[in-house]
């Protein structure tokens, strides 16, 4: 029985080889933006995430366990290697490696794209934490927001921690980096620019349009003064009960979620 | 001028000494629950967090930079040490140490407390990630939820990553660990038990009571089957637009935030 299982695994894993030291070095280097750009690659780990991304980004390399290989015979990549759990752990950036890791071609995120005025979209003004950024991409996907526009000092969405936190949503939501205040300043008059502030108008009772830009700020300092000047609608999420001493603020991904939820609740189709 | 600054710092930092190797070992050990319980201590880092917690938990030890000391002359702890940035970095569990770290007395979280039926409270059924747990505590604080009841397999809220993510909210929200399904099964009939499911009723249009229990499940597997049997109101957060292919789910802290926001929106005071 054990021999059978071994042979079965072996059959799906003809080239069970070590991941080369050079490849491991490359994989680890992709935690830094400089090397992602230099190599034109980003890293994703785990079966669900790798599956979702493979439908959207060309995969150049995948290293999977025999179990993963067995269920992914049709998986397309320039190079696929079947590895032991120990080999995978050596290459992985995760504390608990998950069956497969893969390298994908890095897309261009600085193309000549502009804010679509007729949709609801998100603008991130200096969000620093890759986990928060990835979670925001997942939230955008859930609420049907297709584009996120980021200031150049916002974290890179292809940071491995951000990619993992998107849970695959990065395959559907497009993230663009740009001179954000310049872009927003150039919008036609009448396009609403929403920003959340402690003293903003109660989001539950203020008017919310179907389209517009929702600006979310930095974790520590919030929306920058330059951006604040461009906000046309100051909104806020009330704490409960009103006036009670509480946390100073909500986490930026949490505030994004509540804001997007409230926009979509009003305009459900 | 430099000498002046040096003397000024020195005046506030009379006992600028090394943190002992034994103390550093103790601090690092507190990332593990076993050692938190053994020593009856937990760790918190950063001026804002340490300030908030010091009003709620007895502080046994603080190590702060001269800058922190200068603004915290009245800070109360059994032992306070003034340290250099390099010393702080050696002791810190953070990538970017923040002026101060402190050890606080671990409170009892397993006392004989029961779910208050007349309030809105949260029940966590196996939330695994300390960051998610800490973020949920911060959300509870924002929305005036004073008690969180956790199954024994939920992450420990005094894990340093959870403590940091609460941003101080753990000083106001009480977190209890218990045989959660037993506790909920023992509630009087009529107490609503809300749980979020993919096929739950649209949270925006279903009736929500002012009081009751909101159950949130594990990151990967959601609410356990045993707990699902106890849920009386199956609710869900609709994606947008309805029926579009999207992420499979929302992050558990994000789902908690949207759910709490909707409960409080309906019952704003």
Short mmCIF file of C-alpha atoms in Angstrom, two decimals:
data_model
loop_
_atom_site.label_atom_id
_atom_site.label_comp_id
_atom_site.label_asym_id
_atom_site.label_seq_id
_atom_site.Cartn_x
_atom_site.Cartn_y
_atom_site.Cartn_z
CA UNK A 1 0.00 0.00 0.00
CA UNK A 2 2.75 2.44 0.98
CA UNK A 3 4.74 1.36 -2.04
CA UNK A 4 1.67 1.99 -4.20
CA UNK A 5 1.30 5.51 -2.84
CA UNK A 6 4.98 6.11 -3.34
CA UNK A 7 4.83 4.92 -6.94
CA UNK A 8 1.69 6.97 -7.58
CA UNK A 9 3.41 10.10 -6.27
CA UNK A 10 6.53 9.26 -8.18
CA UNK A 11 4.54 8.92 -11.39
CA UNK A 12 3.26 12.48 -11.01
CA UNK A 13 6.58 13.76 -9.98
CA UNK A 14 9.04 12.53 -12.51
CA UNK A 15 11.55 15.26 -11.99
CA UNK A 16 11.65 15.37 -8.19
CA UNK A 17 14.68 17.58 -7.93
CA UNK A 18 16.13 20.12 -5.60
CA UNK A 19 15.32 23.78 -6.17
CA UNK A 20 18.70 25.25 -7.05
CA UNK A 21 20.40 27.56 -4.59
CA UNK A 22 20.29 30.30 -7.23
CA UNK A 23 16.52 29.87 -7.59
CA UNK A 24 16.01 29.98 -3.82
CA UNK A 25 18.08 33.16 -3.69
CA UNK A 26 15.95 34.64 -6.48
CA UNK A 27 12.71 33.71 -4.71
CA UNK A 28 13.83 35.23 -1.42
CA UNK A 29 15.02 38.39 -3.18
CA UNK A 30 11.46 39.00 -4.42
CA UNK A 31 10.46 40.23 -0.98
CA UNK A 32 12.18 43.45 -2.11
CA UNK A 33 10.68 45.72 -4.76
CA UNK A 34 14.06 46.45 -6.33
CA UNK A 35 14.53 42.77 -7.19
CA UNK A 36 10.91 42.30 -8.31
CA UNK A 37 11.45 45.06 -10.85
CA UNK A 38 14.94 43.88 -11.81
CA UNK A 39 13.65 40.36 -12.48
CA UNK A 40 10.16 41.33 -13.67
CA UNK A 41 8.68 38.73 -11.32
CA UNK A 42 6.57 38.40 -8.20
CA UNK A 43 5.96 35.50 -5.81
CA UNK A 44 2.72 33.86 -4.71
CA UNK A 45 2.22 30.86 -2.45
CA UNK A 46 -0.56 28.38 -1.76
CA UNK A 47 -2.81 26.38 -4.11
CA UNK A 48 -5.81 28.69 -4.15
CA UNK A 49 -3.79 31.84 -4.75
CA UNK A 50 -1.54 30.26 -7.39
CA UNK A 51 -4.60 28.89 -9.21
CA UNK A 52 -6.34 32.26 -9.27
CA UNK A 53 -3.27 34.18 -10.39
CA UNK A 54 -2.38 31.67 -13.10
CA UNK A 55 -5.52 32.69 -14.96
CA UNK A 56 -4.32 36.29 -15.10
CA UNK A 57 -0.50 36.45 -15.03
CA UNK A 58 1.95 34.27 -16.98
CA UNK A 59 3.64 31.79 -14.62
CA UNK A 60 7.37 31.32 -15.18
CA UNK A 61 8.12 28.84 -12.41
CA UNK A 62 6.18 26.66 -9.97
CA UNK A 63 7.46 24.35 -7.26
CA UNK A 64 4.80 22.02 -5.88
CA UNK A 65 4.63 18.97 -3.66
CA UNK A 66 3.62 15.61 -5.15
CA UNK A 67 0.12 16.14 -3.73
CA UNK A 68 -0.23 19.49 -5.50
CA UNK A 69 1.21 18.08 -8.75
CA UNK A 70 -1.34 15.27 -8.73
CA UNK A 71 -4.20 17.78 -8.85
CA UNK A 72 -2.52 20.19 -11.28
CA UNK A 73 -1.43 18.09 -14.21
CA UNK A 74 -2.63 20.74 -16.64
CA UNK A 75 -0.95 23.65 -14.82
CA UNK A 76 0.92 25.87 -17.26
CA UNK A 77 4.29 27.36 -16.43
CA UNK A 78 7.65 27.68 -18.18
CA UNK A 79 9.15 25.41 -15.54
CA UNK A 80 7.49 23.16 -12.96
CA UNK A 81 9.39 21.31 -10.28
CA UNK A 82 8.12 18.63 -7.96
CA UNK A 83 9.62 19.12 -4.53
CA UNK A 84 9.55 17.61 -1.06
CA UNK A 85 7.99 19.52 1.85
CA UNK A 86 11.48 20.24 3.14
CA UNK A 87 12.59 21.70 -0.21
CA UNK A 88 9.46 23.83 -0.40
CA UNK A 89 10.07 25.12 3.13
CA UNK A 90 13.58 26.21 2.13
CA UNK A 91 12.24 28.32 -0.73
CA UNK A 92 9.06 29.60 0.95
CA UNK A 93 8.70 32.97 2.66
CA UNK A 94 5.75 31.68 4.73
CA UNK A 95 5.99 30.30 8.24
CA UNK A 96 3.75 27.42 7.14
CA UNK A 97 4.49 26.67 3.46
CA UNK A 98 1.41 25.61 1.49
CA UNK A 99 1.99 22.91 -1.17
CA UNK A 100 3.10 25.26 -3.92
CA UNK A 101 4.91 28.48 -4.66
CA UNK A 102 5.05 30.17 -8.03
CA UNK A 103 6.70 33.07 -9.81
CA UNK A 104 4.58 35.25 -12.08
CA UNK A 105 5.42 37.99 -14.56
CA UNK A 106 5.16 41.40 -12.96
CA UNK A 107 2.63 43.58 -14.82
CA UNK A 108 3.15 47.27 -15.46
CA UNK A 109 1.34 49.31 -12.82
CA UNK A 110 2.40 52.74 -14.00
CA UNK A 111 0.73 52.82 -17.42
CA UNK A 112 -1.12 55.81 -18.81
CA UNK A 113 -4.45 55.14 -17.12
CA UNK A 114 -6.73 57.73 -15.61
CA UNK A 115 -9.44 57.66 -13.01
CA UNK A 116 -12.69 56.49 -14.54
CA UNK A 117 -15.13 59.15 -13.46
CA UNK A 118 -18.24 57.09 -13.93
CA UNK A 119 -17.31 54.28 -11.59
CA UNK A 120 -16.75 54.03 -7.88
CA UNK A 121 -13.04 53.65 -7.27
CA UNK A 122 -10.53 53.74 -4.45
CA UNK A 123 -7.54 56.06 -4.08
CA UNK A 124 -4.84 55.17 -1.54
CA UNK A 125 -2.80 58.07 -0.21
CA UNK A 126 0.26 56.51 1.43
CA UNK A 127 -1.07 53.20 2.81
CA UNK A 128 2.13 51.65 4.19
CA UNK A 129 1.41 48.14 5.38
CA UNK A 130 1.42 45.46 2.64
CA UNK A 131 -1.09 43.37 4.63
CA UNK A 132 -3.52 46.30 4.80
CA UNK A 133 -3.04 46.96 1.08
CA UNK A 134 -3.70 43.33 0.15
CA UNK A 135 -6.79 43.27 2.37
CA UNK A 136 -8.05 46.45 0.68
CA UNK A 137 -7.65 44.80 -2.75
CA UNK A 138 -9.74 41.86 -1.48
CA UNK A 139 -12.40 44.28 -0.19
CA UNK A 140 -12.45 46.15 -3.53
CA UNK A 141 -12.97 42.84 -5.34
CA UNK A 142 -15.87 41.90 -3.06
CA UNK A 143 -17.58 45.22 -3.63
CA UNK A 144 -17.02 45.29 -7.38
CA UNK A 145 -14.45 48.11 -7.40
CA UNK A 146 -12.22 47.40 -10.37
CA UNK A 147 -9.52 50.03 -10.04
CA UNK A 148 -7.39 51.23 -7.14
CA UNK A 149 -5.26 54.33 -7.70
CA UNK A 150 -2.25 54.68 -5.40
CA UNK A 151 0.16 57.47 -4.57
CA UNK A 152 3.74 56.49 -5.32
CA UNK A 153 4.48 56.26 -1.56
CA UNK A 154 1.81 53.58 -1.08
CA UNK A 155 3.12 50.04 -0.44
CA UNK A 156 3.73 47.88 -3.51
CA UNK A 157 0.87 45.48 -4.18
CA UNK A 158 3.33 42.87 -5.50
CA UNK A 159 5.12 42.70 -2.15
CA UNK A 160 4.65 39.00 -1.19
CA UNK A 161 2.73 39.93 1.99
CA UNK A 162 0.32 42.07 -0.02
CA UNK A 163 -0.12 39.37 -2.67
CA UNK A 164 -0.93 36.76 0.02
CA UNK A 165 -3.43 39.12 1.72
CA UNK A 166 -5.32 39.68 -1.57
CA UNK A 167 -6.21 35.96 -1.52
CA UNK A 168 -6.27 36.13 -5.31
CA UNK A 169 -8.24 39.36 -5.72
CA UNK A 170 -5.21 40.92 -7.43
CA UNK A 171 -6.17 38.79 -10.45
CA UNK A 172 -9.36 40.84 -10.82
CA UNK A 173 -8.67 44.29 -9.36
CA UNK A 174 -6.23 46.59 -11.13
CA UNK A 175 -3.86 48.62 -8.98
CA UNK A 176 -2.20 51.70 -10.50
CA UNK A 177 0.60 53.91 -9.13
CA UNK A 178 0.66 57.59 -10.05
CA UNK A 179 1.07 61.18 -8.93
CA UNK A 180 -2.26 60.86 -7.15
CA UNK A 181 -2.95 64.43 -6.08
CA UNK A 182 -2.14 65.63 -9.61
CA UNK A 183 -4.56 63.07 -11.06
CA UNK A 184 -7.36 64.00 -8.67
CA UNK A 185 -6.77 67.73 -9.08
CA UNK A 186 -7.23 67.20 -12.82
CA UNK A 187 -10.67 65.61 -12.54
CA UNK A 188 -13.62 67.54 -14.00
CA UNK A 189 -15.58 69.60 -11.50
CA UNK A 190 -18.48 67.70 -9.97
CA UNK A 191 -16.74 64.36 -9.53
CA UNK A 192 -17.17 63.68 -5.81
CA UNK A 193 -13.96 62.97 -3.88
CA UNK A 194 -14.78 61.28 -0.55
CA UNK A 195 -12.35 61.20 2.35
CA UNK A 196 -12.85 59.78 5.85
CA UNK A 197 -12.04 62.07 8.77
CA UNK A 198 -12.75 61.99 12.50
CA UNK A 199 -14.90 65.10 12.10
CA UNK A 200 -16.52 64.02 8.82
CA UNK A 201 -20.28 63.86 8.27
CA UNK A 202 -21.94 60.65 9.53
CA UNK A 203 -21.52 58.20 6.63
CA UNK A 204 -24.81 56.47 7.51
CA UNK A 205 -26.92 59.55 6.90
CA UNK A 206 -24.98 61.64 4.37
CA UNK A 207 -25.68 61.40 0.65
CA UNK A 208 -23.42 58.94 -1.20
CA UNK A 209 -23.19 58.87 -4.99
CA UNK A 210 -22.97 55.74 -7.10
CA UNK A 211 -19.70 56.91 -8.58
CA UNK A 212 -16.75 58.89 -7.29
CA UNK A 213 -13.41 58.44 -5.60
CA UNK A 214 -13.00 57.18 -2.04
CA UNK A 215 -9.64 58.32 -0.64
CA UNK A 216 -8.06 56.35 2.21
CA UNK A 217 -4.97 57.67 4.00
CA UNK A 218 -1.84 56.52 5.75
CA UNK A 219 -2.11 54.26 8.84
CA UNK A 220 -0.50 56.78 11.17
CA UNK A 221 -1.14 60.20 9.70
CA UNK A 222 -4.31 59.69 7.65
CA UNK A 223 -4.96 61.67 4.47
CA UNK A 224 -2.14 64.11 3.60
CA UNK A 225 -2.87 67.86 3.80
CA UNK A 226 -2.32 68.17 0.03
CA UNK A 227 -4.93 65.48 -0.61
CA UNK A 228 -7.29 66.85 2.05
CA UNK A 229 -7.58 70.04 -0.02
CA UNK A 230 -8.95 67.97 -2.90
CA UNK A 231 -11.58 66.12 -0.86
CA UNK A 232 -15.04 67.45 -1.66
CA UNK A 233 -17.04 65.25 0.77
CA UNK A 234 -15.71 64.79 4.31
CA UNK A 235 -17.31 61.66 5.75
CA UNK A 236 -16.79 59.73 8.99
CA UNK A 237 -17.71 56.40 10.58
CA UNK A 238 -19.40 57.15 13.92
CA UNK A 239 -18.26 55.21 16.97
CA UNK A 240 -20.94 53.81 19.31
CA UNK A 241 -22.48 55.03 21.48
CA UNK A 242 -21.88 58.57 20.25
CA UNK A 243 -19.35 60.44 22.34
CA UNK A 244 -18.00 57.44 24.29
CA UNK A 245 -14.22 57.29 24.84
CA UNK A 246 -12.94 54.69 22.41
CA UNK A 247 -10.06 53.80 20.10
CA UNK A 248 -8.73 56.83 18.27
CA UNK A 249 -9.39 55.33 14.90
CA UNK A 250 -10.11 52.19 12.92
CA UNK A 251 -7.54 50.21 10.96
CA UNK A 252 -7.40 51.56 7.38
CA UNK A 253 -8.57 48.29 5.78
CA UNK A 254 -11.45 48.12 8.25
CA UNK A 255 -12.46 51.72 7.50
CA UNK A 256 -12.27 50.97 3.77
CA UNK A 257 -14.53 47.95 4.24
CA UNK A 258 -17.18 49.83 6.19
CA UNK A 259 -17.12 52.71 3.71
CA UNK A 260 -17.40 50.48 0.62
CA UNK A 261 -20.14 48.45 2.28
CA UNK A 262 -22.16 51.59 2.98
CA UNK A 263 -21.76 52.86 -0.62
CA UNK A 264 -22.91 49.53 -2.02
CA UNK A 265 -25.78 49.13 0.47
CA UNK A 266 -27.25 52.42 -0.77
CA UNK A 267 -26.86 51.52 -4.40
CA UNK A 268 -27.49 47.78 -4.43
CA UNK A 269 -28.53 46.43 -7.82
CA UNK B 1 24.61 72.73 22.33
CA UNK B 2 25.23 69.03 21.81
CA UNK B 3 26.65 68.82 25.30
CA UNK B 4 23.52 70.53 26.59
CA UNK B 5 21.29 68.02 24.86
CA UNK B 6 23.42 65.21 26.18
CA UNK B 7 23.22 66.52 29.73
CA UNK B 8 19.49 67.08 29.40
CA UNK B 9 18.96 63.52 28.27
CA UNK B 10 21.29 62.25 30.93
CA UNK B 11 19.32 64.09 33.59
CA UNK B 12 16.16 62.21 32.59
CA UNK B 13 17.96 59.00 32.22
CA UNK B 14 19.97 58.55 35.35
CA UNK B 15 20.17 54.83 35.18
CA UNK B 16 21.02 54.36 31.51
CA UNK B 17 21.90 50.72 31.77
CA UNK B 18 21.85 47.66 29.61
CA UNK B 19 18.77 45.45 29.65
CA UNK B 20 20.13 42.22 31.13
CA UNK B 21 20.44 39.16 28.94
CA UNK B 22 18.01 37.37 31.24
CA UNK B 23 15.44 40.15 30.79
CA UNK B 24 15.81 40.08 27.00
CA UNK B 25 15.34 36.32 27.08
CA UNK B 26 12.21 36.78 29.20
CA UNK B 27 10.82 39.45 26.83
CA UNK B 28 11.39 37.29 23.76
CA UNK B 29 9.86 34.26 25.47
CA UNK B 30 6.57 36.18 25.85
CA UNK B 31 5.80 35.60 22.18
CA UNK B 32 4.76 32.14 23.39
CA UNK B 33 1.61 31.59 25.45
CA UNK B 34 3.30 29.00 27.66
CA UNK B 35 5.79 31.56 28.90
CA UNK B 36 3.19 34.33 29.23
CA UNK B 37 1.26 32.09 31.60
CA UNK B 38 4.37 30.84 33.40
CA UNK B 39 5.53 34.42 34.07
CA UNK B 40 2.09 36.00 34.36
CA UNK B 41 3.19 38.75 31.97
CA UNK B 42 2.54 40.11 28.49
CA UNK B 43 4.47 42.51 26.28
CA UNK B 44 3.39 45.75 24.62
CA UNK B 45 5.46 48.17 22.55
CA UNK B 46 5.14 51.79 21.45
CA UNK B 47 4.26 54.96 23.42
CA UNK B 48 0.55 55.11 22.59
CA UNK B 49 -0.10 51.47 23.37
CA UNK B 50 1.98 51.45 26.56
CA UNK B 51 0.20 54.62 27.77
CA UNK B 52 -3.25 53.17 27.17
CA UNK B 53 -2.45 49.81 28.78
CA UNK B 54 -0.79 51.38 31.82
CA UNK B 55 -4.18 52.76 32.86
CA UNK B 56 -5.64 49.26 32.96
CA UNK B 57 -2.91 46.69 33.70
CA UNK B 58 -0.13 46.94 36.34
CA UNK B 59 3.21 47.54 34.62
CA UNK B 60 6.13 45.55 36.03
CA UNK B 61 8.88 46.74 33.71
CA UNK B 62 9.38 49.44 31.08
CA UNK B 63 12.42 50.16 28.92
CA UNK B 64 12.25 53.52 27.19
CA UNK B 65 14.58 55.78 25.25
CA UNK B 66 15.67 59.11 26.73
CA UNK B 67 13.07 60.84 24.54
CA UNK B 68 10.28 58.66 25.91
CA UNK B 69 11.53 59.07 29.50
CA UNK B 70 11.46 62.83 29.15
CA UNK B 71 7.72 62.78 28.43
CA UNK B 72 6.87 60.06 30.94
CA UNK B 73 8.36 61.18 34.23
CA UNK B 74 5.24 60.14 36.11
CA UNK B 75 5.01 56.71 34.48
CA UNK B 76 4.42 54.01 37.09
CA UNK B 77 6.12 50.63 36.89
CA UNK B 78 7.99 48.38 39.30
CA UNK B 79 11.14 48.95 37.29
CA UNK B 80 11.94 51.51 34.58
CA UNK B 81 15.12 51.49 32.55
CA UNK B 82 16.42 54.15 30.22
CA UNK B 83 17.96 52.52 27.17
CA UNK B 84 19.64 53.44 23.91
CA UNK B 85 17.91 52.74 20.59
CA UNK B 86 20.30 49.84 20.04
CA UNK B 87 19.43 48.30 23.42
CA UNK B 88 15.72 48.71 22.73
CA UNK B 89 16.12 47.05 19.34
CA UNK B 90 17.77 44.03 20.99
CA UNK B 91 14.82 43.54 23.30
CA UNK B 92 12.02 44.47 20.87
CA UNK B 93 9.97 41.98 18.85
CA UNK B 94 9.12 44.68 16.29
CA UNK B 95 10.95 45.31 13.04
CA UNK B 96 10.91 49.03 13.86
CA UNK B 97 11.12 49.42 17.66
CA UNK B 98 9.10 52.36 18.97
CA UNK B 99 10.66 54.27 21.91
CA UNK B 100 9.37 51.99 24.64
CA UNK B 101 8.45 48.43 25.49
CA UNK B 102 6.74 47.34 28.66
CA UNK B 103 5.69 44.21 30.51
CA UNK B 104 2.24 44.10 32.08
CA UNK B 105 0.55 41.66 34.46
CA UNK B 106 -1.47 39.10 32.54
CA UNK B 107 -5.13 39.22 33.63
CA UNK B 108 -7.25 36.12 34.06
CA UNK B 109 -9.31 35.50 30.92
CA UNK B 110 -10.98 32.30 32.04
CA UNK B 111 -13.00 33.58 34.99
CA UNK B 112 -16.60 32.60 35.69
CA UNK B 113 -18.22 35.11 33.35
CA UNK B 114 -21.24 34.47 31.18
CA UNK B 115 -22.61 36.06 28.05
CA UNK B 116 -24.61 39.15 28.92
CA UNK B 117 -27.87 38.59 27.12
CA UNK B 118 -28.93 42.20 27.06
CA UNK B 119 -25.94 43.56 25.22
CA UNK B 120 -24.54 43.09 21.74
CA UNK B 121 -21.43 40.95 22.02
CA UNK B 122 -19.03 39.05 19.80
CA UNK B 123 -18.23 35.33 19.92
CA UNK B 124 -15.12 34.07 18.12
CA UNK B 125 -15.18 30.45 17.04
CA UNK B 126 -11.57 29.55 16.26
CA UNK B 127 -10.13 32.81 14.87
CA UNK B 128 -6.47 31.83 14.37
CA UNK B 129 -4.50 34.87 13.34
CA UNK B 130 -3.37 37.12 16.22
CA UNK B 131 -3.44 40.16 13.91
CA UNK B 132 -7.07 39.48 12.97
CA UNK B 133 -7.95 38.96 16.63
CA UNK B 134 -6.32 42.23 17.69
CA UNK B 135 -8.06 44.09 14.86
CA UNK B 136 -11.41 42.60 15.96
CA UNK B 137 -10.80 43.89 19.52
CA UNK B 138 -10.18 47.36 18.06
CA UNK B 139 -13.41 47.12 16.03
CA UNK B 140 -15.37 46.00 19.11
CA UNK B 141 -14.03 49.00 21.02
CA UNK B 142 -15.05 51.39 18.24
CA UNK B 143 -18.57 50.00 18.15
CA UNK B 144 -19.03 49.89 21.92
CA UNK B 145 -18.96 46.10 22.26
CA UNK B 146 -17.52 45.47 25.71
CA UNK B 147 -17.13 41.69 25.78
CA UNK B 148 -15.71 39.19 23.31
CA UNK B 149 -16.25 35.49 24.08
CA UNK B 150 -13.75 33.11 22.49
CA UNK B 151 -13.60 29.36 22.00
CA UNK B 152 -10.49 27.87 23.59
CA UNK B 153 -8.98 27.26 20.12
CA UNK B 154 -9.11 30.99 19.27
CA UNK B 155 -5.73 32.80 19.23
CA UNK B 156 -4.58 34.29 22.53
CA UNK B 157 -5.30 38.01 22.74
CA UNK B 158 -2.11 38.54 24.77
CA UNK B 159 0.06 37.27 21.93
CA UNK B 160 2.29 40.31 21.19
CA UNK B 161 1.00 40.55 17.61
CA UNK B 162 -2.60 40.64 18.85
CA UNK B 163 -1.78 43.20 21.55
CA UNK B 164 -0.10 45.48 18.96
CA UNK B 165 -3.07 45.15 16.57
CA UNK B 166 -5.55 46.20 19.29
CA UNK B 167 -3.81 49.61 19.36
CA UNK B 168 -4.81 49.83 23.02
CA UNK B 169 -8.42 48.67 22.71
CA UNK B 170 -7.55 45.67 24.92
CA UNK B 171 -7.56 48.16 27.81
CA UNK B 172 -11.32 48.67 27.31
CA UNK B 173 -12.70 45.47 25.75
CA UNK B 174 -12.76 42.29 27.85
CA UNK B 175 -11.85 39.06 26.11
CA UNK B 176 -12.92 35.76 27.70
CA UNK B 177 -11.99 32.18 26.81
CA UNK B 178 -14.49 29.41 27.41
CA UNK B 179 -16.26 26.30 26.12
CA UNK B 180 -18.11 28.55 23.68
CA UNK B 181 -20.67 26.17 22.19
CA UNK B 182 -21.61 25.03 25.71
CA UNK B 183 -22.07 28.64 26.79
CA UNK B 184 -24.19 29.54 23.77
CA UNK B 185 -26.24 26.34 24.00
CA UNK B 186 -27.07 27.33 27.59
CA UNK B 187 -28.51 30.74 26.68
CA UNK B 188 -32.25 31.27 27.29
CA UNK B 189 -34.46 30.74 24.26
CA UNK B 190 -35.05 33.94 22.31
CA UNK B 191 -31.52 35.34 22.52
CA UNK B 192 -30.57 35.82 18.85
CA UNK B 193 -27.33 34.14 17.74
CA UNK B 194 -26.12 35.70 14.47
CA UNK B 195 -23.64 33.98 12.20
CA UNK B 196 -22.34 35.08 8.79
CA UNK B 197 -22.58 32.58 5.93
CA UNK B 198 -22.21 32.78 2.16
CA UNK B 199 -25.88 31.81 1.83
CA UNK B 200 -27.10 33.94 4.76
CA UNK B 201 -29.87 36.54 4.48
CA UNK B 202 -28.77 39.94 3.14
CA UNK B 203 -27.53 41.79 6.25
CA UNK B 204 -28.64 45.13 4.81
CA UNK B 205 -32.31 44.17 4.69
CA UNK B 206 -32.76 41.55 7.40
CA UNK B 207 -33.95 42.50 10.89
CA UNK B 208 -31.13 43.06 13.38
CA UNK B 209 -31.75 43.29 17.13
CA UNK B 210 -30.04 45.71 19.47
CA UNK B 211 -28.72 42.85 21.56
CA UNK B 212 -27.55 39.33 20.79
CA UNK B 213 -24.41 37.40 19.92
CA UNK B 214 -22.52 37.81 16.64
CA UNK B 215 -20.47 34.67 15.93
CA UNK B 216 -17.41 34.93 13.67
CA UNK B 217 -15.59 31.80 12.51
CA UNK B 218 -12.17 30.52 11.58
CA UNK B 219 -10.24 32.17 8.70
CA UNK B 220 -10.16 29.02 6.59
CA UNK B 221 -13.16 26.93 7.60
CA UNK B 222 -15.59 29.51 8.95
CA UNK B 223 -18.05 28.70 11.72
CA UNK B 224 -17.73 25.10 12.99
CA UNK B 225 -20.63 22.68 12.34
CA UNK B 226 -21.26 22.40 16.10
CA UNK B 227 -21.58 26.19 16.36
CA UNK B 228 -23.61 26.44 13.14
CA UNK B 229 -26.32 24.35 14.83
CA UNK B 230 -26.64 27.04 17.49
CA UNK B 231 -26.94 29.97 15.08
CA UNK B 232 -30.52 31.24 14.99
CA UNK B 233 -30.04 34.00 12.37
CA UNK B 234 -27.97 33.22 9.27
CA UNK B 235 -26.84 36.50 7.75
CA UNK B 236 -24.51 37.39 4.87
CA UNK B 237 -22.71 40.38 3.40
CA UNK B 238 -23.70 40.64 -0.28
CA UNK B 239 -20.97 41.14 -2.84
CA UNK B 240 -21.52 43.73 -5.59
CA UNK B 241 -22.96 43.62 -8.15
CA UNK B 242 -25.06 40.64 -7.10
CA UNK B 243 -23.94 37.41 -8.72
CA UNK B 244 -20.59 38.67 -10.07
CA UNK B 245 -17.60 36.33 -9.76
CA UNK B 246 -15.50 37.70 -6.93
CA UNK B 247 -13.34 36.70 -3.97
CA UNK B 248 -14.70 33.68 -2.13
CA UNK B 249 -14.95 35.53 1.12
CA UNK B 250 -13.91 38.55 3.13
CA UNK B 251 -11.18 38.57 5.77
CA UNK B 252 -12.73 37.73 9.17
CA UNK B 253 -11.84 41.12 10.73
CA UNK B 254 -13.31 42.91 7.70
CA UNK B 255 -16.52 40.85 7.91
CA UNK B 256 -16.71 41.61 11.65
CA UNK B 257 -16.34 45.33 10.94
CA UNK B 258 -19.08 45.44 8.30
CA UNK B 259 -21.41 43.38 10.49
CA UNK B 260 -20.87 45.52 13.62
CA UNK B 261 -21.22 48.70 11.55
CA UNK B 262 -24.57 47.54 10.20
CA UNK B 263 -25.88 46.60 13.67
CA UNK B 264 -24.90 49.99 15.05
CA UNK B 265 -26.21 51.93 12.03
CA UNK B 266 -29.65 50.48 12.64
CA UNK B 267 -29.60 51.20 16.34
CA UNK B 268 -27.67 54.46 16.53
CA UNK B 269 -28.34 56.43 19.73
#
